[in-house]
mmCIF file of C-alpha atoms in Angstrom:
data_model
loop_
_atom_site.group_PDB
_atom_site.id
_atom_site.type_symbol
_atom_site.label_atom_id
_atom_site.label_comp_id
_atom_site.label_asym_id
_atom_site.label_seq_id
_atom_site.Cartn_x
_atom_site.Cartn_y
_atom_site.Cartn_z
ATOM 1 C CA UNK A 1 -51.843 -200.970 -160.735
ATOM 2 C CA UNK A 2 -54.209 -198.057 -160.253
ATOM 3 C CA UNK A 3 -54.827 -197.012 -156.640
ATOM 4 C CA UNK A 4 -56.085 -193.859 -154.946
ATOM 5 C CA UNK A 5 -53.679 -192.054 -152.628
ATOM 6 C CA UNK A 6 -55.142 -189.284 -150.483
ATOM 7 C CA UNK A 7 -58.005 -188.911 -152.919
ATOM 8 C CA UNK A 8 -55.853 -188.745 -156.066
ATOM 9 C CA UNK A 9 -55.746 -191.642 -158.560
ATOM 10 C CA UNK A 10 -52.157 -192.905 -158.982
ATOM 11 C CA UNK A 11 -50.584 -195.523 -161.210
ATOM 12 C CA UNK A 12 -47.971 -197.494 -159.250
ATOM 13 C CA UNK A 13 -45.603 -200.361 -160.014
ATOM 14 C CA UNK A 14 -45.286 -201.357 -156.357
ATOM 15 C CA UNK A 15 -47.525 -204.119 -155.053
ATOM 16 C CA UNK A 16 -47.287 -203.385 -151.316
ATOM 17 C CA UNK A 17 -48.455 -200.418 -149.248
ATOM 18 C CA UNK A 18 -44.878 -199.614 -148.182
ATOM 19 C CA UNK A 19 -43.711 -199.755 -151.807
ATOM 20 C CA UNK A 20 -46.564 -197.557 -153.046
ATOM 21 C CA UNK A 21 -45.938 -194.925 -150.358
ATOM 22 C CA UNK A 22 -42.282 -194.760 -151.298
ATOM 23 C CA UNK A 23 -43.116 -194.606 -154.991
ATOM 24 C CA UNK A 24 -45.466 -191.634 -154.610
ATOM 25 C CA UNK A 25 -42.971 -189.871 -152.324
ATOM 26 C CA UNK A 26 -44.687 -189.918 -148.953
ATOM 27 C CA UNK A 27 -41.995 -189.632 -146.297
ATOM 28 C CA UNK A 28 -41.608 -188.481 -142.697
ATOM 29 C CA UNK A 29 -44.042 -188.925 -139.850
ATOM 30 C CA UNK A 30 -47.447 -190.168 -141.010
ATOM 31 C CA UNK A 31 -50.024 -192.873 -140.410
ATOM 32 C CA UNK A 32 -51.818 -194.983 -142.979
ATOM 33 C CA UNK A 33 -55.207 -196.505 -143.659
ATOM 34 C CA UNK A 34 -56.337 -198.669 -146.573
ATOM 35 C CA UNK A 35 -60.021 -198.644 -147.522
ATOM 36 C CA UNK A 36 -60.857 -196.935 -144.225
ATOM 37 C CA UNK A 37 -58.995 -199.420 -142.022
ATOM 38 C CA UNK A 38 -55.923 -198.358 -140.025
ATOM 39 C CA UNK A 39 -52.698 -200.078 -141.099
ATOM 40 C CA UNK A 40 -49.953 -199.688 -138.487
ATOM 41 C CA UNK A 41 -46.433 -198.831 -139.608
ATOM 42 C CA UNK A 42 -45.288 -202.377 -138.834
ATOM 43 C CA UNK A 43 -47.922 -203.788 -141.188
ATOM 44 C CA UNK A 44 -47.184 -201.817 -144.333
ATOM 45 C CA UNK A 45 -45.798 -204.797 -146.216
ATOM 46 C CA UNK A 46 -49.382 -205.829 -146.980
ATOM 47 C CA UNK A 47 -50.302 -206.275 -150.636
ATOM 48 C CA UNK A 48 -52.494 -203.682 -152.323
ATOM 49 C CA UNK A 49 -55.228 -204.456 -154.821
ATOM 50 C CA UNK A 50 -56.417 -202.537 -157.855
ATOM 51 C CA UNK A 51 -58.604 -199.620 -156.776
ATOM 52 C CA UNK A 52 -57.519 -199.592 -153.118
ATOM 53 C CA UNK A 53 -57.939 -196.249 -151.368
ATOM 54 C CA UNK A 54 -54.844 -195.317 -149.360
ATOM 55 C CA UNK A 55 -54.813 -192.502 -146.826
ATOM 56 C CA UNK A 56 -51.500 -191.192 -145.476
ATOM 57 C CA UNK A 57 -52.072 -188.573 -142.790
ATOM 58 C CA UNK A 58 -49.515 -186.248 -141.228
ATOM 59 C CA UNK A 59 -49.497 -184.026 -138.126
ATOM 60 C CA UNK A 60 -51.506 -180.865 -138.630
ATOM 61 C CA UNK A 61 -52.821 -177.892 -136.690
ATOM 62 C CA UNK A 62 -55.999 -178.599 -134.743
ATOM 63 C CA UNK A 63 -58.368 -177.203 -132.160
ATOM 64 C CA UNK B 1 -54.565 -178.924 -110.385
ATOM 65 C CA UNK B 2 -56.750 -181.283 -112.314
ATOM 66 C CA UNK B 3 -55.664 -184.847 -112.984
ATOM 67 C CA UNK B 4 -56.568 -186.302 -116.361
ATOM 68 C CA UNK B 5 -56.157 -190.065 -116.614
ATOM 69 C CA UNK B 6 -53.621 -190.063 -113.812
ATOM 70 C CA UNK B 7 -51.641 -187.155 -115.152
ATOM 71 C CA UNK B 8 -51.552 -183.867 -113.294
ATOM 72 C CA UNK B 9 -51.293 -180.811 -115.498
ATOM 73 C CA UNK B 10 -49.514 -177.650 -114.425
ATOM 74 C CA UNK B 11 -52.101 -175.397 -116.061
ATOM 75 C CA UNK B 12 -55.856 -175.457 -116.438
ATOM 76 C CA UNK B 13 -55.566 -173.955 -119.891
ATOM 77 C CA UNK B 14 -55.571 -176.197 -122.947
ATOM 78 C CA UNK B 15 -54.719 -174.416 -126.165
ATOM 79 C CA UNK B 16 -55.450 -175.297 -129.771
ATOM 80 C CA UNK B 17 -52.856 -174.965 -132.513
ATOM 81 C CA UNK B 18 -55.088 -174.008 -135.468
ATOM 82 C CA UNK B 19 -55.536 -170.712 -137.245
ATOM 83 C CA UNK B 20 -52.560 -168.678 -136.018
ATOM 84 C CA UNK B 21 -51.078 -166.089 -138.375
ATOM 85 C CA UNK B 22 -47.715 -167.912 -138.308
ATOM 86 C CA UNK B 23 -45.882 -170.739 -136.533
ATOM 87 C CA UNK B 24 -43.821 -168.136 -134.651
ATOM 88 C CA UNK B 25 -46.975 -166.485 -133.297
ATOM 89 C CA UNK B 26 -48.318 -169.899 -132.286
ATOM 90 C CA UNK B 27 -45.134 -170.689 -130.372
ATOM 91 C CA UNK B 28 -45.179 -167.284 -128.648
ATOM 92 C CA UNK B 29 -48.828 -167.730 -127.640
ATOM 93 C CA UNK B 30 -47.987 -171.070 -126.039
ATOM 94 C CA UNK B 31 -45.019 -169.641 -124.177
ATOM 95 C CA UNK B 32 -47.046 -166.740 -122.801
ATOM 96 C CA UNK B 33 -50.060 -168.911 -121.909
ATOM 97 C CA UNK B 34 -48.191 -171.579 -120.003
ATOM 98 C CA UNK B 35 -50.793 -174.010 -121.413
ATOM 99 C CA UNK B 36 -50.235 -177.620 -120.406
ATOM 100 C CA UNK B 37 -51.906 -179.235 -123.405
ATOM 101 C CA UNK B 38 -51.864 -178.562 -127.149
ATOM 102 C CA UNK B 39 -54.583 -179.969 -129.393
ATOM 103 C CA UNK B 40 -53.448 -181.212 -132.796
ATOM 104 C CA UNK B 41 -54.955 -183.094 -135.725
ATOM 105 C CA UNK B 42 -54.171 -185.286 -138.718
ATOM 106 C CA UNK B 43 -54.634 -184.285 -142.324
ATOM 107 C CA UNK B 44 -53.494 -185.422 -145.727
ATOM 108 C CA UNK B 45 -49.893 -184.304 -146.097
ATOM 109 C CA UNK B 46 -49.849 -181.218 -148.300
ATOM 110 C CA UNK B 47 -46.456 -179.936 -147.197
ATOM 111 C CA UNK B 48 -45.920 -178.535 -143.722
ATOM 112 C CA UNK B 49 -46.845 -181.607 -141.724
ATOM 113 C CA UNK B 50 -43.282 -182.468 -140.832
ATOM 114 C CA UNK B 51 -42.420 -178.873 -139.899
ATOM 115 C CA UNK B 52 -45.522 -178.742 -137.731
ATOM 116 C CA UNK B 53 -44.460 -181.940 -135.981
ATOM 117 C CA UNK B 54 -41.110 -180.351 -135.142
ATOM 118 C CA UNK B 55 -42.862 -177.220 -133.905
ATOM 119 C CA UNK B 56 -45.237 -179.001 -131.509
ATOM 120 C CA UNK B 57 -42.442 -181.096 -130.085
ATOM 121 C CA UNK B 58 -40.599 -177.900 -129.216
ATOM 122 C CA UNK B 59 -43.633 -176.568 -127.324
ATOM 123 C CA UNK B 60 -42.853 -179.014 -124.524
ATOM 124 C CA UNK B 61 -46.533 -179.636 -123.711
ATOM 125 C CA UNK B 62 -48.772 -182.702 -123.642
ATOM 126 C CA UNK B 63 -50.364 -183.361 -127.044
ATOM 127 C CA UNK B 64 -54.066 -184.070 -127.400
ATOM 128 C CA UNK B 65 -54.860 -185.187 -130.962
ATOM 129 C CA UNK B 66 -58.448 -184.715 -132.132
ATOM 130 C CA UNK B 67 -60.746 -186.442 -134.578
ATOM 131 C CA UNK B 68 -62.044 -183.107 -135.898
ATOM 132 C CA UNK B 69 -64.187 -183.302 -138.986
ATOM 133 C CA UNK B 70 -65.218 -186.920 -138.458
ATOM 134 C CA UNK B 71 -68.941 -187.443 -138.988
ATOM 135 C CA UNK B 72 -69.174 -191.162 -138.306
ATOM 136 C CA UNK B 73 -68.072 -193.717 -135.728
ATOM 137 C CA UNK B 74 -65.884 -195.730 -138.091
ATOM 138 C CA UNK B 75 -64.129 -192.638 -139.424
ATOM 139 C CA UNK B 76 -63.505 -191.308 -135.901
ATOM 140 C CA UNK B 77 -62.174 -194.660 -134.660
ATOM 141 C CA UNK B 78 -59.779 -195.031 -137.614
ATOM 142 C CA UNK B 79 -58.604 -191.432 -137.199
ATOM 143 C CA UNK B 80 -57.956 -192.044 -133.496
ATOM 144 C CA UNK B 81 -55.930 -195.153 -134.284
ATOM 145 C CA UNK B 82 -53.864 -193.207 -136.809
ATOM 146 C CA UNK B 83 -53.381 -190.324 -134.369
ATOM 147 C CA UNK B 84 -52.136 -192.665 -131.649
ATOM 148 C CA UNK B 85 -49.372 -193.875 -133.914
ATOM 149 C CA UNK B 86 -48.377 -190.462 -135.286
ATOM 150 C CA UNK B 87 -48.414 -188.561 -132.000
ATOM 151 C CA UNK B 88 -47.374 -191.430 -129.732
ATOM 152 C CA UNK B 89 -50.160 -190.896 -127.198
ATOM 153 C CA UNK B 90 -53.276 -192.751 -126.041
ATOM 154 C CA UNK B 91 -55.000 -189.423 -125.434
ATOM 155 C CA UNK B 92 -57.676 -188.587 -127.978
ATOM 156 C CA UNK B 93 -60.091 -185.693 -128.152
ATOM 157 C CA UNK B 94 -63.007 -187.548 -129.646
ATOM 158 C CA UNK B 95 -65.204 -185.538 -131.982
ATOM 159 C CA UNK B 96 -68.066 -187.125 -133.879
ATOM 160 C CA UNK B 97 -69.784 -184.237 -135.580
ATOM 161 C CA UNK B 98 -73.520 -184.479 -136.118
ATOM 162 C CA UNK B 99 -74.585 -181.147 -137.558
ATOM 163 C CA UNK B 100 -72.858 -179.132 -140.268
ATOM 164 C CA UNK B 101 -73.866 -175.616 -139.191
ATOM 165 C CA UNK B 102 -73.488 -175.864 -135.431
ATOM 166 C CA UNK B 103 -70.821 -178.620 -135.356
ATOM 167 C CA UNK B 104 -72.932 -180.093 -132.598
ATOM 168 C CA UNK B 105 -71.652 -183.550 -131.636
ATOM 169 C CA UNK B 106 -73.567 -186.653 -132.678
ATOM 170 C CA UNK B 107 -73.832 -187.883 -129.122
ATOM 171 C CA UNK B 108 -75.100 -191.333 -130.116
ATOM 172 C CA UNK B 109 -72.105 -191.951 -132.374
ATOM 173 C CA UNK B 110 -69.875 -190.368 -129.752
ATOM 174 C CA UNK B 111 -70.868 -192.863 -127.060
ATOM 175 C CA UNK B 112 -70.376 -195.771 -129.484
ATOM 176 C CA UNK B 113 -66.953 -194.538 -130.599
ATOM 177 C CA UNK B 114 -65.932 -193.843 -126.989
ATOM 178 C CA UNK B 115 -66.796 -197.413 -126.032
ATOM 179 C CA UNK B 116 -64.750 -198.878 -128.897
ATOM 180 C CA UNK B 117 -61.737 -196.661 -128.253
ATOM 181 C CA UNK B 118 -61.776 -197.116 -124.466
ATOM 182 C CA UNK B 119 -61.736 -200.882 -125.008
ATOM 183 C CA UNK B 120 -58.667 -200.404 -127.215
ATOM 184 C CA UNK B 121 -56.844 -198.605 -124.421
ATOM 185 C CA UNK B 122 -57.434 -195.024 -125.533
ATOM 186 C CA UNK B 123 -57.829 -192.242 -122.971
ATOM 187 C CA UNK B 124 -60.879 -190.563 -124.428
ATOM 188 C CA UNK B 125 -61.651 -186.842 -124.011
ATOM 189 C CA UNK B 126 -65.147 -186.667 -125.547
ATOM 190 C CA UNK B 127 -66.359 -183.419 -127.098
ATOM 191 C CA UNK B 128 -69.957 -183.573 -125.915
ATOM 192 C CA UNK B 129 -72.951 -181.500 -124.947
ATOM 193 C CA UNK B 130 -73.860 -180.704 -121.348
ATOM 194 C CA UNK B 131 -76.657 -183.318 -121.411
ATOM 195 C CA UNK B 132 -76.506 -185.225 -118.124
ATOM 196 C CA UNK B 133 -77.636 -188.536 -119.562
ATOM 197 C CA UNK B 134 -75.233 -188.401 -122.480
ATOM 198 C CA UNK B 135 -72.431 -187.657 -120.045
ATOM 199 C CA UNK B 136 -73.496 -190.567 -117.844
ATOM 200 C CA UNK B 137 -73.364 -192.870 -120.889
ATOM 201 C CA UNK B 138 -69.910 -191.557 -121.796
ATOM 202 C CA UNK B 139 -68.638 -192.374 -118.314
ATOM 203 C CA UNK B 140 -70.151 -195.855 -118.586
ATOM 204 C CA UNK B 141 -68.393 -196.230 -121.951
ATOM 205 C CA UNK B 142 -65.040 -195.721 -120.231
ATOM 206 C CA UNK B 143 -64.422 -191.964 -120.403
ATOM 207 C CA UNK B 144 -62.827 -190.470 -117.286
ATOM 208 C CA UNK B 145 -63.050 -186.887 -118.544
ATOM 209 C CA UNK B 146 -65.949 -184.938 -120.057
ATOM 210 C CA UNK B 147 -65.591 -182.001 -122.420
ATOM 211 C CA UNK B 148 -68.941 -180.255 -122.885
ATOM 212 C CA UNK B 149 -69.200 -177.382 -125.300
ATOM 213 C CA UNK B 150 -69.781 -173.854 -124.052
ATOM 214 C CA UNK B 151 -71.119 -172.803 -127.459
ATOM 215 C CA UNK B 152 -70.568 -173.900 -131.072
ATOM 216 C CA UNK B 153 -66.905 -174.337 -132.049
ATOM 217 C CA UNK B 154 -65.299 -171.103 -133.185
ATOM 218 C CA UNK B 155 -68.353 -168.992 -132.344
ATOM 219 C CA UNK B 156 -66.860 -167.102 -129.409
ATOM 220 C CA UNK B 157 -70.308 -166.929 -127.802
ATOM 221 C CA UNK B 158 -69.121 -168.098 -124.409
ATOM 222 C CA UNK B 159 -71.213 -170.278 -122.119
ATOM 223 C CA UNK B 160 -74.645 -170.645 -123.730
ATOM 224 C CA UNK B 161 -76.141 -172.769 -120.982
ATOM 225 C CA UNK B 162 -74.599 -171.868 -117.624
ATOM 226 C CA UNK B 163 -77.398 -173.695 -115.835
ATOM 227 C CA UNK B 164 -76.647 -176.916 -117.708
ATOM 228 C CA UNK B 165 -72.913 -176.621 -117.143
ATOM 229 C CA UNK B 166 -73.450 -175.984 -113.442
ATOM 230 C CA UNK B 167 -75.807 -178.964 -113.220
ATOM 231 C CA UNK B 168 -73.186 -181.138 -114.883
ATOM 232 C CA UNK B 169 -70.564 -180.032 -112.350
ATOM 233 C CA UNK B 170 -72.942 -180.843 -109.507
ATOM 234 C CA UNK B 171 -73.900 -184.218 -111.005
ATOM 235 C CA UNK B 172 -70.333 -185.475 -111.418
ATOM 236 C CA UNK B 173 -68.269 -183.906 -108.626
ATOM 237 C CA UNK B 174 -65.334 -186.287 -109.041
ATOM 238 C CA UNK B 175 -65.046 -186.240 -112.824
ATOM 239 C CA UNK B 176 -62.597 -183.831 -114.494
ATOM 240 C CA UNK B 177 -64.647 -181.436 -116.635
ATOM 241 C CA UNK B 178 -63.362 -179.217 -119.423
ATOM 242 C CA UNK B 179 -65.325 -176.583 -121.339
ATOM 243 C CA UNK B 180 -64.201 -177.332 -124.839
ATOM 244 C CA UNK B 181 -65.717 -174.960 -127.351
ATOM 245 C CA UNK B 182 -67.199 -171.510 -127.791
ATOM 246 C CA UNK B 183 -64.980 -169.488 -125.480
ATOM 247 C CA UNK B 184 -64.334 -166.066 -127.003
ATOM 248 C CA UNK B 185 -63.167 -163.948 -124.088
ATOM 249 C CA UNK B 186 -61.199 -164.375 -120.875
ATOM 250 C CA UNK B 187 -64.400 -163.652 -118.922
ATOM 251 C CA UNK B 188 -65.972 -166.786 -120.464
ATOM 252 C CA UNK B 189 -62.983 -168.865 -119.384
ATOM 253 C CA UNK B 190 -63.087 -167.386 -115.892
ATOM 254 C CA UNK B 191 -66.823 -168.084 -115.642
ATOM 255 C CA UNK B 192 -66.273 -171.766 -116.480
ATOM 256 C CA UNK B 193 -63.523 -172.047 -113.871
ATOM 257 C CA UNK B 194 -65.644 -170.219 -111.262
ATOM 258 C CA UNK B 195 -68.262 -172.963 -111.744
ATOM 259 C CA UNK B 196 -65.682 -175.518 -110.710
ATOM 260 C CA UNK B 197 -64.617 -176.711 -114.124
ATOM 261 C CA UNK B 198 -61.146 -178.216 -114.123
ATOM 262 C CA UNK B 199 -59.889 -176.703 -117.368
ATOM 263 C CA UNK B 200 -60.918 -174.885 -120.519
ATOM 264 C CA UNK B 201 -59.865 -175.585 -124.062
ATOM 265 C CA UNK B 202 -59.409 -172.465 -126.164
ATOM 266 C CA UNK B 203 -58.287 -172.078 -129.764
ATOM 267 C CA UNK B 204 -60.037 -169.491 -131.949
ATOM 268 C CA UNK B 205 -60.278 -166.864 -129.194
ATOM 269 C CA UNK B 206 -56.478 -166.781 -129.056
ATOM 270 C CA UNK B 207 -55.561 -167.574 -132.661
ATOM 271 C CA UNK B 208 -58.003 -165.067 -134.144
ATOM 272 C CA UNK B 209 -57.247 -162.243 -131.711
ATOM 273 C CA UNK B 210 -55.361 -159.268 -133.107
ATOM 274 C CA UNK B 211 -52.494 -160.107 -130.738
ATOM 275 C CA UNK B 212 -52.683 -163.860 -130.066
ATOM 276 C CA UNK B 213 -49.844 -163.926 -127.518
ATOM 277 C CA UNK B 214 -51.404 -161.112 -125.479
ATOM 278 C CA UNK B 215 -54.786 -162.878 -125.567
ATOM 279 C CA UNK B 216 -53.125 -166.134 -124.525
ATOM 280 C CA UNK B 217 -51.743 -164.336 -121.483
ATOM 281 C CA UNK B 218 -55.167 -162.852 -120.721
ATOM 282 C CA UNK B 219 -56.741 -166.319 -120.926
ATOM 283 C CA UNK B 220 -54.112 -167.741 -118.593
ATOM 284 C CA UNK B 221 -54.820 -164.996 -116.048
ATOM 285 C CA UNK B 222 -58.574 -165.545 -116.328
ATOM 286 C CA UNK B 223 -58.234 -169.281 -115.796
ATOM 287 C CA UNK B 224 -56.060 -168.761 -112.726
ATOM 288 C CA UNK B 225 -58.477 -166.178 -111.279
ATOM 289 C CA UNK B 226 -61.510 -168.369 -111.961
ATOM 290 C CA UNK B 227 -59.891 -171.403 -110.361
ATOM 291 C CA UNK B 228 -58.830 -169.412 -107.300
ATOM 292 C CA UNK B 229 -62.388 -168.040 -106.986
ATOM 293 C CA UNK B 230 -63.892 -171.540 -107.084
ATOM 294 C CA UNK B 231 -61.488 -172.741 -104.412
ATOM 295 C CA UNK B 232 -62.309 -169.657 -102.321
ATOM 296 C CA UNK B 233 -65.997 -170.726 -102.173
ATOM 297 C CA UNK B 234 -67.884 -167.736 -103.657
ATOM 298 C CA UNK B 235 -70.689 -166.025 -101.749
ATOM 299 C CA UNK B 236 -74.323 -166.925 -102.416
ATOM 300 C CA UNK B 237 -76.085 -164.712 -104.905
ATOM 301 C CA UNK B 238 -79.272 -162.918 -103.792
ATOM 302 C CA UNK B 239 -81.831 -160.910 -105.703
ATOM 303 C CA UNK B 240 -82.115 -158.159 -103.077
ATOM 304 C CA UNK B 241 -79.558 -155.847 -101.511
ATOM 305 C CA UNK B 242 -77.805 -156.961 -98.362
ATOM 306 C CA UNK B 243 -76.168 -154.001 -96.672
ATOM 307 C CA UNK B 244 -72.465 -154.560 -96.252
ATOM 308 C CA UNK B 245 -71.779 -151.644 -93.891
ATOM 309 C CA UNK B 246 -72.829 -152.473 -90.304
ATOM 310 C CA UNK B 247 -76.196 -151.039 -89.280
ATOM 311 C CA UNK B 248 -75.278 -151.180 -85.580
ATOM 312 C CA UNK B 249 -73.872 -147.885 -84.304
ATOM 313 C CA UNK B 250 -75.343 -145.834 -87.108
ATOM 314 C CA UNK B 251 -75.840 -142.175 -86.080
ATOM 315 C CA UNK B 252 -79.375 -140.927 -85.650
ATOM 316 C CA UNK B 253 -79.398 -137.636 -87.535
#
C-alpha cells in the first residue's frame, strides 16, 4: 500500500499505523496524526488506507 | 512571582530553545539564566529529536510547547494535541500565524483555537497582539494568561507599542501577562517588567548573541531589576524639571 509519511511517499506492507511506523523506522518519542487528525499512541492499531498522509513529529527546538 | 495556571515559577524569564550554536551553549544559557520555562516545538523527525528530548529533560525547567508555524485553527489544534502527548504537559503556547512577513497572529483563528483547546483541558498561553478586545475574547475563551508581542518575532525591536502594553496591564490587573516576542536587549525586558508584566519570553536575543550564556545572564538581571522596580512603585514622570535639592535654606549670594 502506498502512503505518505512526513511528506514522503512510501510503499508499506503493514496495514496499521503502528505497523507502518515500525516498517519505515520511526522510533523513540513522537506523536502521530493521520490525514491531519491526531492519533494518540494508544490508538495506533488503526488501519491505514491507500494514500493516507501520516505525520510523525518529534521534540524539536522552539521559541 | 507570577502564577501561571496555579503554578508559581521561580523566575520571570522564559527562554526559547531555538537557534543556539550548539546544545552545550543552549544548556549553559539556561543554567546562567535561571529561566523557569523552556519553549519547545514539534517537527518531523530528521535526526536529533530524541537527543533534544534528553537535553530538555536535563534542563530541569517547565516545558512550554508551541504551535509555531501553524497558519490555521485545525493545524494548530492538531499540533497542540500532538505536543501534549510528546511533552506530557497541558501547557501550550498557542500560535496561529496570520501574516508571513510580520508573523503577526491571526487573532480570529487564535480565539477559535483557544476555545477548542481550553475545552479539551489545555492550559493555553496565546501569542497575541496587545489589542484589548482580542485579549478580552481570549479570556472569555478560557485563557488565564495573555502573551502579547512586543514586536515581530525575531526582530529584536523591543516594545513597539508601550502605550498599548501599558493599557493592557491596566485593563487586566489580575491576569498574568507575558511579553512574548521582539525583545532584543535586556533594556527591553526590563521595560516590560517595569510596566508590571509578569514575565518575558526571550529566544533570539539570547540565542543569536555573540555570547548566548552571557546575554542570558544579562536578561535575567534585567528581568529581576524591572520586577523590583515595578514593586517599588516608580515615581510619576513629568515633562518639566522638579528640583531635587531643597530650595529652603539656600544662600542668598
